[in-house]
């Protein structure tokens, strides 16, 4: 967030923090900013005096006069300037860290309440009691939670046989669809340095939910968004190429530190999961149109898979720190009898590009920050859950959606 905006609009920022339910010591930030500007003025005065005394020393030397006393004054001023510079650097570091903990502003359409935007499809009806995915997956021998516990612990899953094939089919189908829609496929590292996570907005406030390397300065990425947002870090982009559209499949890693006791069974909330992520870089004036385009793209996947879903506009307090507006898409899962979030689609405006110092030249040749958008297209394994729970049959088999069959050697059902 821009410090000038904060300084000139403190009341607006207080309202934003209240709307987002974020605790932040704004008075401390404003106090540090005022102190920084005061010290900067004192430093500039000292520099001015330093220049005047330097001129007096030079003049005295030319005239052969004794300038020892003036030299002592000059050294004293030099020391004062250094002290001011040291204090300024300390305050600016503290200000920078404080500002990094501020959330993004929210779009004018985002309110204190969540809004249901639309629904598609009808939840399936059964002549029997549908099984939850953990029982169904075990019966079909396509999910093995016991093996995962032996390998890693709780909140992990092993996909087996047709289960592994279905997971891979979903990833391939998503990537193929998005690349046909003009996205450039990226396969990034899953280890990221702290600067990438700060740029994406995950650090510092999500640090406790990420896995950090013990001996190296890396984190396992919680989402491919982290990598894609930083792909142009520090660059000046050619705006004639906008929008830049990227898609990436990666495994994602989350500690789920705040979810103790929630969704313990199955794979609704696990430490490692697959996700296909979309990211766009756009001109600021185009970003909200791009947000709607991305929503249509993701809804197209859900419709092609035949999964009943709903679209929500998130409340301000529920929007991610880096986002100004977010749509969530929830899939209906018949076995667990609940809606499961399979996609979040967000406009982060210039929150991330300010942090990554990614810019472009506008029509007036001024360097400005582009807007970034991101969206899950889609997240697994919740999409997997919805497919097998909704498509289970009386004989215990699961019908495969038609669009996935070419990726599964023509397999029509898992028996």
mmCIF file of C-alpha atoms in Angstrom:
data_model
loop_
_atom_site.group_PDB
_atom_site.id
_atom_site.type_symbol
_atom_site.label_atom_id
_atom_site.label_comp_id
_atom_site.label_asym_id
_atom_site.label_seq_id
_atom_site.Cartn_x
_atom_site.Cartn_y
_atom_site.Cartn_z
ATOM 1 C CA UNK A 1 0.000 0.000 0.000
ATOM 2 C CA UNK A 2 1.275 3.473 -0.884
ATOM 3 C CA UNK A 3 2.578 5.444 2.133
ATOM 4 C CA UNK A 4 1.377 8.757 0.692
ATOM 5 C CA UNK A 5 -2.164 7.337 0.449
ATOM 6 C CA UNK A 6 -1.972 6.117 4.060
ATOM 7 C CA UNK A 7 -0.755 9.505 5.292
ATOM 8 C CA UNK A 8 -3.468 11.437 3.456
ATOM 9 C CA UNK A 9 -6.356 9.012 4.140
ATOM 10 C CA UNK A 10 -6.019 7.644 7.692
ATOM 11 C CA UNK A 11 -9.772 7.621 8.352
ATOM 12 C CA UNK A 12 -10.421 5.694 5.138
ATOM 13 C CA UNK A 13 -7.774 3.161 6.137
ATOM 14 C CA UNK A 14 -9.317 2.753 9.594
ATOM 15 C CA UNK A 15 -12.668 1.977 7.954
ATOM 16 C CA UNK A 16 -10.972 -0.580 5.696
ATOM 17 C CA UNK A 17 -9.295 -2.296 8.655
ATOM 18 C CA UNK A 18 -12.632 -2.454 10.486
ATOM 19 C CA UNK A 19 -14.371 -3.851 7.393
ATOM 20 C CA UNK A 20 -11.668 -6.476 6.970
ATOM 21 C CA UNK A 21 -11.548 -7.238 10.725
ATOM 22 C CA UNK A 22 -7.800 -6.658 10.777
ATOM 23 C CA UNK A 23 -5.977 -5.430 13.871
ATOM 24 C CA UNK A 24 -3.263 -2.938 12.974
ATOM 25 C CA UNK A 25 -1.496 -0.174 14.923
ATOM 26 C CA UNK A 26 -2.095 2.666 12.467
ATOM 27 C CA UNK A 27 -1.087 5.331 14.999
ATOM 28 C CA UNK A 28 2.329 3.710 15.295
ATOM 29 C CA UNK A 29 2.771 3.778 11.523
ATOM 30 C CA UNK A 30 1.677 7.417 11.241
ATOM 31 C CA UNK A 31 3.947 8.344 14.160
ATOM 32 C CA UNK A 32 6.932 6.677 12.518
ATOM 33 C CA UNK A 33 6.155 8.414 9.231
ATOM 34 C CA UNK A 34 5.985 11.815 10.951
ATOM 35 C CA UNK A 35 9.253 11.103 12.774
ATOM 36 C CA UNK A 36 10.906 10.034 9.516
ATOM 37 C CA UNK A 37 9.900 13.245 7.756
ATOM 38 C CA UNK A 38 11.062 15.364 10.722
ATOM 39 C CA UNK A 39 14.471 13.663 10.829
ATOM 40 C CA UNK A 40 14.785 13.977 7.045
ATOM 41 C CA UNK A 41 14.264 17.747 7.382
ATOM 42 C CA UNK A 42 16.912 17.955 10.118
ATOM 43 C CA UNK A 43 19.308 15.930 7.983
ATOM 44 C CA UNK A 44 18.735 18.229 4.998
ATOM 45 C CA UNK A 45 19.413 21.292 7.175
ATOM 46 C CA UNK A 46 22.633 19.703 8.439
ATOM 47 C CA UNK A 47 23.678 18.912 4.872
ATOM 48 C CA UNK A 48 23.030 22.534 3.878
ATOM 49 C CA UNK A 49 25.180 23.765 6.788
ATOM 50 C CA UNK A 50 27.815 21.193 5.869
ATOM 51 C CA UNK A 51 28.039 22.577 2.323
ATOM 52 C CA UNK A 52 28.338 26.163 3.607
ATOM 53 C CA UNK A 53 31.133 25.231 6.045
ATOM 54 C CA UNK A 54 32.950 23.287 3.317
ATOM 55 C CA UNK A 55 32.922 26.465 1.224
ATOM 56 C CA UNK A 56 34.337 28.426 4.184
ATOM 57 C CA UNK A 57 37.122 25.849 4.656
ATOM 58 C CA UNK A 58 38.038 26.035 0.964
ATOM 59 C CA UNK A 59 38.021 29.839 1.059
ATOM 60 C CA UNK A 60 40.173 29.950 4.214
ATOM 61 C CA UNK A 61 42.722 27.580 2.709
ATOM 62 C CA UNK A 62 42.970 29.655 -0.468
ATOM 63 C CA UNK A 63 43.607 32.757 1.632
ATOM 64 C CA UNK A 64 46.159 30.981 3.849
ATOM 65 C CA UNK A 65 44.080 31.463 7.006
ATOM 66 C CA UNK A 66 43.906 29.106 9.987
ATOM 67 C CA UNK A 67 40.797 26.946 9.447
ATOM 68 C CA UNK A 68 41.239 24.381 12.251
ATOM 69 C CA UNK A 69 38.130 25.562 14.131
ATOM 70 C CA UNK A 70 36.005 25.444 10.972
ATOM 71 C CA UNK A 71 37.274 21.914 10.190
ATOM 72 C CA UNK A 72 36.124 20.760 13.655
ATOM 73 C CA UNK A 73 32.670 22.218 12.950
ATOM 74 C CA UNK A 74 32.579 20.446 9.581
ATOM 75 C CA UNK A 75 33.443 17.095 11.191
ATOM 76 C CA UNK A 76 30.721 17.610 13.790
ATOM 77 C CA UNK A 77 28.146 18.280 11.083
ATOM 78 C CA UNK A 78 29.332 15.243 9.133
ATOM 79 C CA UNK A 79 28.822 13.080 12.215
ATOM 80 C CA UNK A 80 25.330 14.529 12.707
ATOM 81 C CA UNK A 81 24.382 13.760 9.097
ATOM 82 C CA UNK A 82 25.576 10.161 9.545
ATOM 83 C CA UNK A 83 23.521 9.832 12.747
ATOM 84 C CA UNK A 84 20.437 11.133 10.948
ATOM 85 C CA UNK A 85 21.027 8.718 8.047
ATOM 86 C CA UNK A 86 21.387 5.768 10.428
ATOM 87 C CA UNK A 87 18.176 6.653 12.267
ATOM 88 C CA UNK A 88 16.316 7.222 8.993
ATOM 89 C CA UNK A 89 17.395 3.818 7.671
ATOM 90 C CA UNK A 90 16.164 2.157 10.880
ATOM 91 C CA UNK A 91 12.779 3.912 10.722
ATOM 92 C CA UNK A 92 12.346 3.172 7.011
ATOM 93 C CA UNK A 93 13.027 -0.532 7.613
ATOM 94 C CA UNK A 94 10.411 -0.549 10.374
ATOM 95 C CA UNK A 95 7.929 1.344 8.180
ATOM 96 C CA UNK A 96 8.470 -1.065 5.301
ATOM 97 C CA UNK A 97 7.811 -4.076 7.529
ATOM 98 C CA UNK A 98 4.688 -2.443 8.978
ATOM 99 C CA UNK A 99 3.279 -1.590 5.556
ATOM 100 C CA UNK A 100 3.861 -5.180 4.403
ATOM 101 C CA UNK A 101 1.431 -6.353 7.096
ATOM 102 C CA UNK A 102 -1.384 -4.160 5.752
ATOM 103 C CA UNK A 103 -4.055 -5.836 3.601
ATOM 104 C CA UNK A 104 -5.132 -4.602 0.201
ATOM 105 C CA UNK A 105 -8.014 -2.166 -0.135
ATOM 106 C CA UNK A 106 -11.313 -3.665 -1.300
ATOM 107 C CA UNK A 107 -13.379 -2.889 -4.388
ATOM 108 C CA UNK A 108 -16.483 -0.737 -3.932
ATOM 109 C CA UNK A 109 -18.708 -3.752 -4.696
ATOM 110 C CA UNK A 110 -17.275 -5.698 -1.740
ATOM 111 C CA UNK A 111 -19.320 -5.336 1.445
ATOM 112 C CA UNK A 112 -19.396 -6.709 4.976
ATOM 113 C CA UNK A 113 -21.661 -9.552 3.830
ATOM 114 C CA UNK A 114 -21.112 -12.438 1.440
ATOM 115 C CA UNK A 115 -23.336 -12.478 -1.646
ATOM 116 C CA UNK A 116 -24.585 -15.478 -3.619
ATOM 117 C CA UNK A 117 -24.084 -14.585 -7.300
ATOM 118 C CA UNK A 118 -25.367 -17.661 -9.121
ATOM 119 C CA UNK A 119 -25.949 -21.414 -8.993
ATOM 120 C CA UNK A 120 -25.673 -24.062 -11.688
ATOM 121 C CA UNK A 121 -26.911 -27.637 -11.832
ATOM 122 C CA UNK A 122 -28.967 -29.723 -9.435
ATOM 123 C CA UNK A 123 -27.490 -31.865 -6.648
ATOM 124 C CA UNK A 124 -27.898 -35.507 -7.714
ATOM 125 C CA UNK A 125 -30.600 -37.680 -6.161
ATOM 126 C CA UNK A 126 -29.915 -41.279 -5.166
ATOM 127 C CA UNK A 127 -32.005 -44.371 -4.486
ATOM 128 C CA UNK A 128 -29.395 -45.294 -1.864
ATOM 129 C CA UNK A 129 -27.315 -43.517 0.779
ATOM 130 C CA UNK A 130 -24.280 -42.108 -1.103
ATOM 131 C CA UNK A 131 -20.890 -42.852 0.393
ATOM 132 C CA UNK A 132 -18.379 -40.219 1.428
ATOM 133 C CA UNK A 133 -15.184 -40.275 -0.633
ATOM 134 C CA UNK A 134 -13.125 -41.941 2.108
ATOM 135 C CA UNK A 135 -15.443 -44.971 2.163
ATOM 136 C CA UNK A 136 -16.028 -44.950 -1.595
ATOM 137 C CA UNK A 137 -12.317 -44.609 -2.377
ATOM 138 C CA UNK A 138 -11.461 -47.481 -0.046
ATOM 139 C CA UNK A 139 -14.195 -49.712 -1.506
ATOM 140 C CA UNK A 140 -12.911 -49.049 -5.047
ATOM 141 C CA UNK A 141 -9.274 -49.353 -3.892
ATOM 142 C CA UNK A 142 -8.373 -45.979 -5.444
ATOM 143 C CA UNK A 143 -7.585 -44.021 -2.243
ATOM 144 C CA UNK A 144 -5.342 -45.275 0.563
ATOM 145 C CA UNK A 145 -5.295 -43.134 3.691
ATOM 146 C CA UNK A 146 -3.617 -45.812 5.816
ATOM 147 C CA UNK A 147 -0.639 -46.026 3.464
ATOM 148 C CA UNK A 148 -0.416 -42.219 3.450
ATOM 149 C CA UNK A 149 -0.350 -42.217 7.261
ATOM 150 C CA UNK A 150 2.517 -44.721 7.230
ATOM 151 C CA UNK A 151 4.419 -42.632 4.690
ATOM 152 C CA UNK A 152 3.801 -39.136 6.038
ATOM 153 C CA UNK A 153 1.197 -38.926 8.811
ATOM 154 C CA UNK A 154 -2.323 -37.571 9.077
ATOM 155 C CA UNK A 155 -3.910 -35.311 6.433
ATOM 156 C CA UNK A 156 -2.216 -37.024 3.484
ATOM 157 C CA UNK A 157 -3.571 -39.351 0.795
ATOM 158 C CA UNK A 158 -2.205 -41.942 -1.631
ATOM 159 C CA UNK A 159 -4.003 -42.119 -4.993
ATOM 160 C CA UNK A 160 -3.983 -45.624 -6.469
ATOM 161 C CA UNK A 161 -4.697 -47.188 -9.843
ATOM 162 C CA UNK A 162 -7.781 -45.521 -11.389
ATOM 163 C CA UNK A 163 -7.655 -42.901 -8.624
ATOM 164 C CA UNK A 164 -4.174 -41.796 -9.703
ATOM 165 C CA UNK A 165 -5.327 -41.905 -13.322
ATOM 166 C CA UNK A 166 -8.342 -39.697 -12.536
ATOM 167 C CA UNK A 167 -6.181 -37.175 -10.679
ATOM 168 C CA UNK A 168 -3.758 -36.993 -13.615
ATOM 169 C CA UNK A 169 -6.636 -36.771 -16.106
ATOM 170 C CA UNK A 170 -8.103 -33.767 -14.303
ATOM 171 C CA UNK A 171 -4.754 -31.958 -14.279
ATOM 172 C CA UNK A 172 -4.182 -32.647 -17.993
ATOM 173 C CA UNK A 173 -7.721 -31.632 -18.945
ATOM 174 C CA UNK A 174 -7.432 -28.355 -17.033
ATOM 175 C CA UNK A 175 -4.044 -27.502 -18.551
ATOM 176 C CA UNK A 176 -5.192 -28.340 -22.080
ATOM 177 C CA UNK A 177 -8.344 -26.226 -21.686
ATOM 178 C CA UNK A 178 -6.500 -23.202 -20.339
ATOM 179 C CA UNK A 179 -3.722 -23.306 -22.929
ATOM 180 C CA UNK A 180 -6.407 -23.413 -25.637
ATOM 181 C CA UNK A 181 -7.781 -20.255 -24.015
ATOM 182 C CA UNK A 182 -4.462 -18.480 -24.542
ATOM 183 C CA UNK A 183 -2.651 -19.145 -21.276
ATOM 184 C CA UNK A 184 1.074 -19.884 -21.405
ATOM 185 C CA UNK A 185 1.936 -22.999 -19.409
ATOM 186 C CA UNK A 186 4.642 -22.669 -16.752
ATOM 187 C CA UNK A 187 6.149 -25.441 -14.643
ATOM 188 C CA UNK A 188 7.855 -23.593 -11.764
ATOM 189 C CA UNK A 189 9.905 -24.755 -8.773
ATOM 190 C CA UNK A 190 7.906 -25.629 -5.661
ATOM 191 C CA UNK A 191 10.556 -24.054 -3.420
ATOM 192 C CA UNK A 192 10.397 -20.256 -3.178
ATOM 193 C CA UNK A 193 12.584 -17.720 -1.421
ATOM 194 C CA UNK A 194 11.127 -15.280 1.147
ATOM 195 C CA UNK A 195 11.151 -12.386 -1.353
ATOM 196 C CA UNK A 196 8.746 -14.306 -3.617
ATOM 197 C CA UNK A 197 6.346 -14.957 -0.756
ATOM 198 C CA UNK A 198 6.500 -11.321 0.343
ATOM 199 C CA UNK A 199 5.814 -10.278 -3.245
ATOM 200 C CA UNK A 200 2.812 -12.562 -3.510
ATOM 201 C CA UNK A 201 1.439 -11.323 -0.192
ATOM 202 C CA UNK A 202 1.763 -14.627 1.684
ATOM 203 C CA UNK A 203 4.489 -13.291 3.974
ATOM 204 C CA UNK A 204 4.522 -12.158 6.666
ATOM 205 C CA UNK A 205 0.978 -12.936 7.840
ATOM 206 C CA UNK A 206 0.720 -16.547 6.555
ATOM 207 C CA UNK A 207 4.148 -17.709 7.717
ATOM 208 C CA UNK A 208 2.745 -20.095 10.335
ATOM 209 C CA UNK A 209 0.719 -21.918 7.656
ATOM 210 C CA UNK A 210 3.711 -22.634 5.401
ATOM 211 C CA UNK A 211 6.462 -25.233 5.476
ATOM 212 C CA UNK A 212 9.930 -23.671 5.825
ATOM 213 C CA UNK A 213 13.182 -25.463 5.056
ATOM 214 C CA UNK A 214 15.270 -26.077 8.163
ATOM 215 C CA UNK A 215 18.713 -25.355 6.719
ATOM 216 C CA UNK A 216 17.995 -23.281 3.608
ATOM 217 C CA UNK A 217 16.104 -19.998 3.025
ATOM 218 C CA UNK A 218 13.180 -21.564 1.168
ATOM 219 C CA UNK A 219 9.509 -22.333 1.689
ATOM 220 C CA UNK A 220 7.343 -24.958 0.011
ATOM 221 C CA UNK A 221 4.839 -22.959 -2.025
ATOM 222 C CA UNK A 222 1.221 -22.849 -0.792
ATOM 223 C CA UNK A 223 0.050 -22.099 -4.354
ATOM 224 C CA UNK A 224 1.544 -21.675 -7.842
ATOM 225 C CA UNK A 225 0.343 -18.069 -7.639
ATOM 226 C CA UNK A 226 3.484 -17.387 -5.571
ATOM 227 C CA UNK A 227 5.750 -18.342 -8.457
ATOM 228 C CA UNK A 228 3.680 -16.875 -11.293
ATOM 229 C CA UNK A 229 3.287 -13.455 -9.653
ATOM 230 C CA UNK A 230 7.069 -13.208 -9.206
ATOM 231 C CA UNK A 231 8.002 -14.332 -12.696
ATOM 232 C CA UNK A 232 8.355 -10.652 -13.728
ATOM 233 C CA UNK A 233 9.671 -9.323 -10.408
ATOM 234 C CA UNK A 234 11.705 -6.145 -10.917
ATOM 235 C CA UNK A 235 10.894 -5.926 -14.634
ATOM 236 C CA UNK A 236 9.347 -3.220 -16.811
ATOM 237 C CA UNK A 237 6.816 -5.023 -18.996
ATOM 238 C CA UNK A 238 5.815 -4.323 -22.582
ATOM 239 C CA UNK A 239 2.154 -3.289 -22.255
ATOM 240 C CA UNK A 240 1.466 -4.176 -25.902
ATOM 241 C CA UNK A 241 1.630 -7.828 -24.787
ATOM 242 C CA UNK A 242 -1.089 -7.403 -22.133
ATOM 243 C CA UNK A 243 -2.854 -9.331 -20.875
ATOM 244 C CA UNK A 244 -0.082 -11.732 -19.889
ATOM 245 C CA UNK A 245 -1.818 -15.029 -19.075
ATOM 246 C CA UNK A 246 -0.077 -17.890 -17.272
ATOM 247 C CA UNK A 247 -1.227 -21.308 -16.096
ATOM 248 C CA UNK A 248 0.700 -23.704 -13.877
ATOM 249 C CA UNK A 249 0.128 -27.067 -12.279
ATOM 250 C CA UNK A 250 1.965 -27.651 -8.999
ATOM 251 C CA UNK A 251 1.571 -29.588 -5.814
ATOM 252 C CA UNK A 252 0.751 -27.146 -3.004
ATOM 253 C CA UNK A 253 1.771 -27.406 0.639
ATOM 254 C CA UNK A 254 -0.044 -26.015 3.678
ATOM 255 C CA UNK A 255 0.352 -26.736 7.366
ATOM 256 C CA UNK A 256 -3.346 -26.025 8.046
ATOM 257 C CA UNK A 257 -2.185 -24.682 11.403
ATOM 258 C CA UNK A 258 -5.545 -23.119 12.256
ATOM 259 C CA UNK A 259 -7.717 -26.078 11.300
ATOM 260 C CA UNK A 260 -7.096 -28.508 14.171
ATOM 261 C CA UNK A 261 -10.057 -30.857 14.460
ATOM 262 C CA UNK A 262 -11.670 -29.691 11.196
ATOM 263 C CA UNK A 263 -12.211 -32.076 8.266
ATOM 264 C CA UNK A 264 -10.019 -34.732 9.859
ATOM 265 C CA UNK A 265 -11.428 -37.562 7.732
ATOM 266 C CA UNK A 266 -10.737 -37.883 4.039
ATOM 267 C CA UNK A 267 -8.977 -35.322 1.871
ATOM 268 C CA UNK A 268 -11.052 -32.158 2.136
ATOM 269 C CA UNK A 269 -8.233 -30.445 4.032
ATOM 270 C CA UNK A 270 -4.782 -31.980 3.569
ATOM 271 C CA UNK A 271 -1.162 -30.858 3.771
ATOM 272 C CA UNK A 272 -0.233 -31.609 0.137
ATOM 273 C CA UNK A 273 -2.645 -31.230 -2.760
ATOM 274 C CA UNK A 274 -2.618 -30.603 -6.503
ATOM 275 C CA UNK A 275 -3.872 -27.395 -8.070
ATOM 276 C CA UNK A 276 -3.922 -25.763 -11.488
ATOM 277 C CA UNK A 277 -3.527 -22.002 -11.080
ATOM 278 C CA UNK A 278 -4.284 -19.099 -13.431
ATOM 279 C CA UNK A 279 -2.562 -15.694 -13.248
ATOM 280 C CA UNK A 280 -2.984 -12.584 -15.387
ATOM 281 C CA UNK A 281 -1.109 -9.279 -15.633
ATOM 282 C CA UNK A 282 -3.339 -6.517 -17.060
ATOM 283 C CA UNK A 283 -3.661 -2.778 -17.450
ATOM 284 C CA UNK A 284 -5.461 -1.330 -14.403
ATOM 285 C CA UNK A 285 -8.462 -0.249 -16.470
ATOM 286 C CA UNK A 286 -8.939 -3.811 -17.791
ATOM 287 C CA UNK A 287 -8.623 -5.836 -14.603
ATOM 288 C CA UNK A 288 -12.264 -6.107 -13.544
ATOM 289 C CA UNK A 289 -13.331 -7.205 -17.014
ATOM 290 C CA UNK A 290 -10.544 -9.803 -16.791
ATOM 291 C CA UNK A 291 -11.915 -10.969 -13.430
ATOM 292 C CA UNK A 292 -15.282 -11.728 -15.016
ATOM 293 C CA UNK A 293 -13.589 -13.497 -17.950
ATOM 294 C CA UNK A 294 -11.679 -15.746 -15.552
ATOM 295 C CA UNK A 295 -14.868 -16.557 -13.665
ATOM 296 C CA UNK A 296 -16.525 -17.641 -16.925
ATOM 297 C CA UNK A 297 -13.497 -19.810 -17.775
ATOM 298 C CA UNK A 298 -13.585 -21.601 -14.426
ATOM 299 C CA UNK A 299 -17.361 -22.041 -14.547
ATOM 300 C CA UNK A 300 -16.890 -23.631 -17.970
ATOM 301 C CA UNK A 301 -14.735 -26.343 -16.397
ATOM 302 C CA UNK A 302 -17.371 -27.069 -13.760
ATOM 303 C CA UNK A 303 -20.126 -27.302 -16.359
ATOM 304 C CA UNK A 304 -18.068 -29.573 -18.611
ATOM 305 C CA UNK A 305 -17.482 -31.897 -15.652
ATOM 306 C CA UNK A 306 -21.179 -31.796 -14.762
ATOM 307 C CA UNK A 307 -20.538 -30.677 -11.176
ATOM 308 C CA UNK A 308 -23.316 -28.612 -9.517
ATOM 309 C CA UNK A 309 -21.790 -25.406 -8.167
ATOM 310 C CA UNK A 310 -22.477 -21.997 -6.717
ATOM 311 C CA UNK A 311 -20.622 -18.685 -7.105
ATOM 312 C CA UNK A 312 -20.195 -16.345 -4.136
ATOM 313 C CA UNK A 313 -18.750 -12.853 -3.865
ATOM 314 C CA UNK A 314 -16.792 -12.966 -0.630
ATOM 315 C CA UNK A 315 -17.335 -10.535 2.222
ATOM 316 C CA UNK A 316 -14.559 -8.028 2.924
ATOM 317 C CA UNK A 317 -13.441 -9.856 6.078
ATOM 318 C CA UNK A 318 -13.118 -13.140 4.146
ATOM 319 C CA UNK A 319 -11.146 -11.803 1.168
ATOM 320 C CA UNK A 320 -7.450 -12.748 1.132
ATOM 321 C CA UNK A 321 -4.971 -10.076 2.279
ATOM 322 C CA UNK A 322 -3.693 -9.478 -1.247
ATOM 323 C CA UNK A 323 -7.113 -9.409 -2.932
ATOM 324 C CA UNK A 324 -9.448 -6.476 -3.601
ATOM 325 C CA UNK A 325 -12.331 -8.693 -4.752
ATOM 326 C CA UNK A 326 -12.796 -12.456 -4.755
ATOM 327 C CA UNK A 327 -15.307 -14.926 -6.148
ATOM 328 C CA UNK A 328 -15.427 -18.389 -4.611
ATOM 329 C CA UNK A 329 -16.784 -21.316 -6.590
ATOM 330 C CA UNK A 330 -18.093 -24.170 -4.449
ATOM 331 C CA UNK A 331 -18.807 -27.679 -5.741
ATOM 332 C CA UNK A 332 -21.601 -29.815 -4.323
ATOM 333 C CA UNK A 333 -20.330 -33.133 -2.944
ATOM 334 C CA UNK A 334 -23.150 -35.613 -2.368
ATOM 335 C CA UNK A 335 -21.334 -38.022 -0.048
ATOM 336 C CA UNK A 336 -20.287 -35.464 2.556
ATOM 337 C CA UNK A 337 -23.471 -33.491 1.801
ATOM 338 C CA UNK A 338 -21.810 -30.089 1.670
ATOM 339 C CA UNK A 339 -20.380 -27.418 -0.578
ATOM 340 C CA UNK A 340 -16.609 -27.575 -1.098
ATOM 341 C CA UNK A 341 -14.566 -24.624 -2.333
ATOM 342 C CA UNK A 342 -12.760 -25.628 -5.530
ATOM 343 C CA UNK A 343 -11.769 -22.183 -6.830
ATOM 344 C CA UNK A 344 -11.073 -18.668 -5.627
ATOM 345 C CA UNK A 345 -10.785 -16.033 -8.358
ATOM 346 C CA UNK A 346 -9.322 -12.717 -7.250
ATOM 347 C CA UNK A 347 -8.328 -9.289 -8.500
ATOM 348 C CA UNK A 348 -5.343 -8.090 -6.472
ATOM 349 C CA UNK A 349 -5.125 -4.774 -8.353
ATOM 350 C CA UNK A 350 -1.578 -3.381 -7.845
ATOM 351 C CA UNK A 351 -1.000 -4.836 -4.349
ATOM 352 C CA UNK A 352 1.379 -7.537 -5.587
ATOM 353 C CA UNK A 353 3.115 -5.577 -8.341
ATOM 354 C CA UNK A 354 4.015 -2.829 -5.861
ATOM 355 C CA UNK A 355 5.645 -5.461 -3.682
ATOM 356 C CA UNK A 356 7.458 -7.092 -6.622
ATOM 357 C CA UNK A 357 8.241 -3.750 -8.309
ATOM 358 C CA UNK A 358 6.738 -4.952 -11.596
ATOM 359 C CA UNK A 359 5.820 -2.001 -13.838
ATOM 360 C CA UNK A 360 4.917 -0.909 -17.363
ATOM 361 C CA UNK A 361 4.826 2.389 -19.263
ATOM 362 C CA UNK A 362 1.351 3.780 -19.829
ATOM 363 C CA UNK A 363 0.215 5.922 -22.786
ATOM 364 C CA UNK A 364 1.916 8.953 -21.211
ATOM 365 C CA UNK A 365 5.185 6.964 -20.854
ATOM 366 C CA UNK A 366 4.817 7.044 -17.082
ATOM 367 C CA UNK A 367 5.933 3.959 -15.153
ATOM 368 C CA UNK A 368 2.894 2.464 -13.386
ATOM 369 C CA UNK A 369 2.016 -0.830 -11.729
ATOM 370 C CA UNK A 370 -0.106 -3.363 -13.643
ATOM 371 C CA UNK A 371 -2.916 -5.259 -11.940
ATOM 372 C CA UNK A 372 -2.657 -8.974 -11.202
ATOM 373 C CA UNK A 373 -5.411 -11.570 -11.021
ATOM 374 C CA UNK A 374 -5.309 -15.171 -9.919
ATOM 375 C CA UNK A 375 -7.698 -18.089 -9.832
ATOM 376 C CA UNK A 376 -7.789 -21.814 -9.180
ATOM 377 C CA UNK A 377 -8.598 -23.605 -12.363
ATOM 378 C CA UNK A 378 -9.266 -25.946 -10.548
ATOM 379 C CA UNK A 379 -8.118 -27.101 -7.111
ATOM 380 C CA UNK A 380 -7.741 -30.793 -6.400
ATOM 381 C CA UNK A 381 -8.574 -33.052 -4.670
ATOM 382 C CA UNK A 382 -11.918 -31.404 -3.862
ATOM 383 C CA UNK A 383 -12.881 -31.547 -7.536
ATOM 384 C CA UNK A 384 -11.971 -35.245 -7.406
ATOM 385 C CA UNK A 385 -14.214 -35.626 -4.324
ATOM 386 C CA UNK A 386 -17.200 -34.008 -6.061
ATOM 387 C CA UNK A 387 -16.795 -36.207 -9.144
ATOM 388 C CA UNK A 388 -16.649 -39.559 -7.378
ATOM 389 C CA UNK A 389 -19.301 -38.724 -4.764
ATOM 390 C CA UNK A 390 -21.801 -37.265 -7.253
ATOM 391 C CA UNK A 391 -21.278 -39.951 -9.908
ATOM 392 C CA UNK A 392 -21.447 -43.063 -7.711
ATOM 393 C CA UNK A 393 -23.865 -45.771 -8.830
ATOM 394 C CA UNK A 394 -26.030 -48.338 -6.984
ATOM 395 C CA UNK A 395 -23.507 -51.092 -7.834
ATOM 396 C CA UNK A 396 -20.710 -49.109 -6.145
ATOM 397 C CA UNK A 397 -19.035 -47.966 -9.360
ATOM 398 C CA UNK A 398 -18.305 -44.355 -10.372
ATOM 399 C CA UNK A 399 -19.123 -42.962 -13.825
ATOM 400 C CA UNK A 400 -16.312 -40.890 -15.375
ATOM 401 C CA UNK A 401 -17.314 -37.504 -16.916
ATOM 402 C CA UNK A 402 -17.155 -37.747 -20.702
ATOM 403 C CA UNK A 403 -14.572 -34.948 -21.083
ATOM 404 C CA UNK A 404 -12.097 -36.943 -18.974
ATOM 405 C CA UNK A 405 -12.436 -40.278 -20.773
ATOM 406 C CA UNK A 406 -9.898 -39.456 -23.534
ATOM 407 C CA UNK A 407 -7.357 -38.855 -20.735
ATOM 408 C CA UNK A 408 -8.183 -42.223 -19.124
ATOM 409 C CA UNK A 409 -7.753 -44.531 -22.132
ATOM 410 C CA UNK A 410 -11.501 -44.453 -22.767
ATOM 411 C CA UNK A 411 -12.424 -45.670 -19.272
ATOM 412 C CA UNK A 412 -16.112 -44.976 -18.673
ATOM 413 C CA UNK A 413 -16.419 -45.989 -15.048
ATOM 414 C CA UNK A 414 -14.339 -47.020 -12.061
ATOM 415 C CA UNK A 415 -15.518 -50.359 -10.672
#
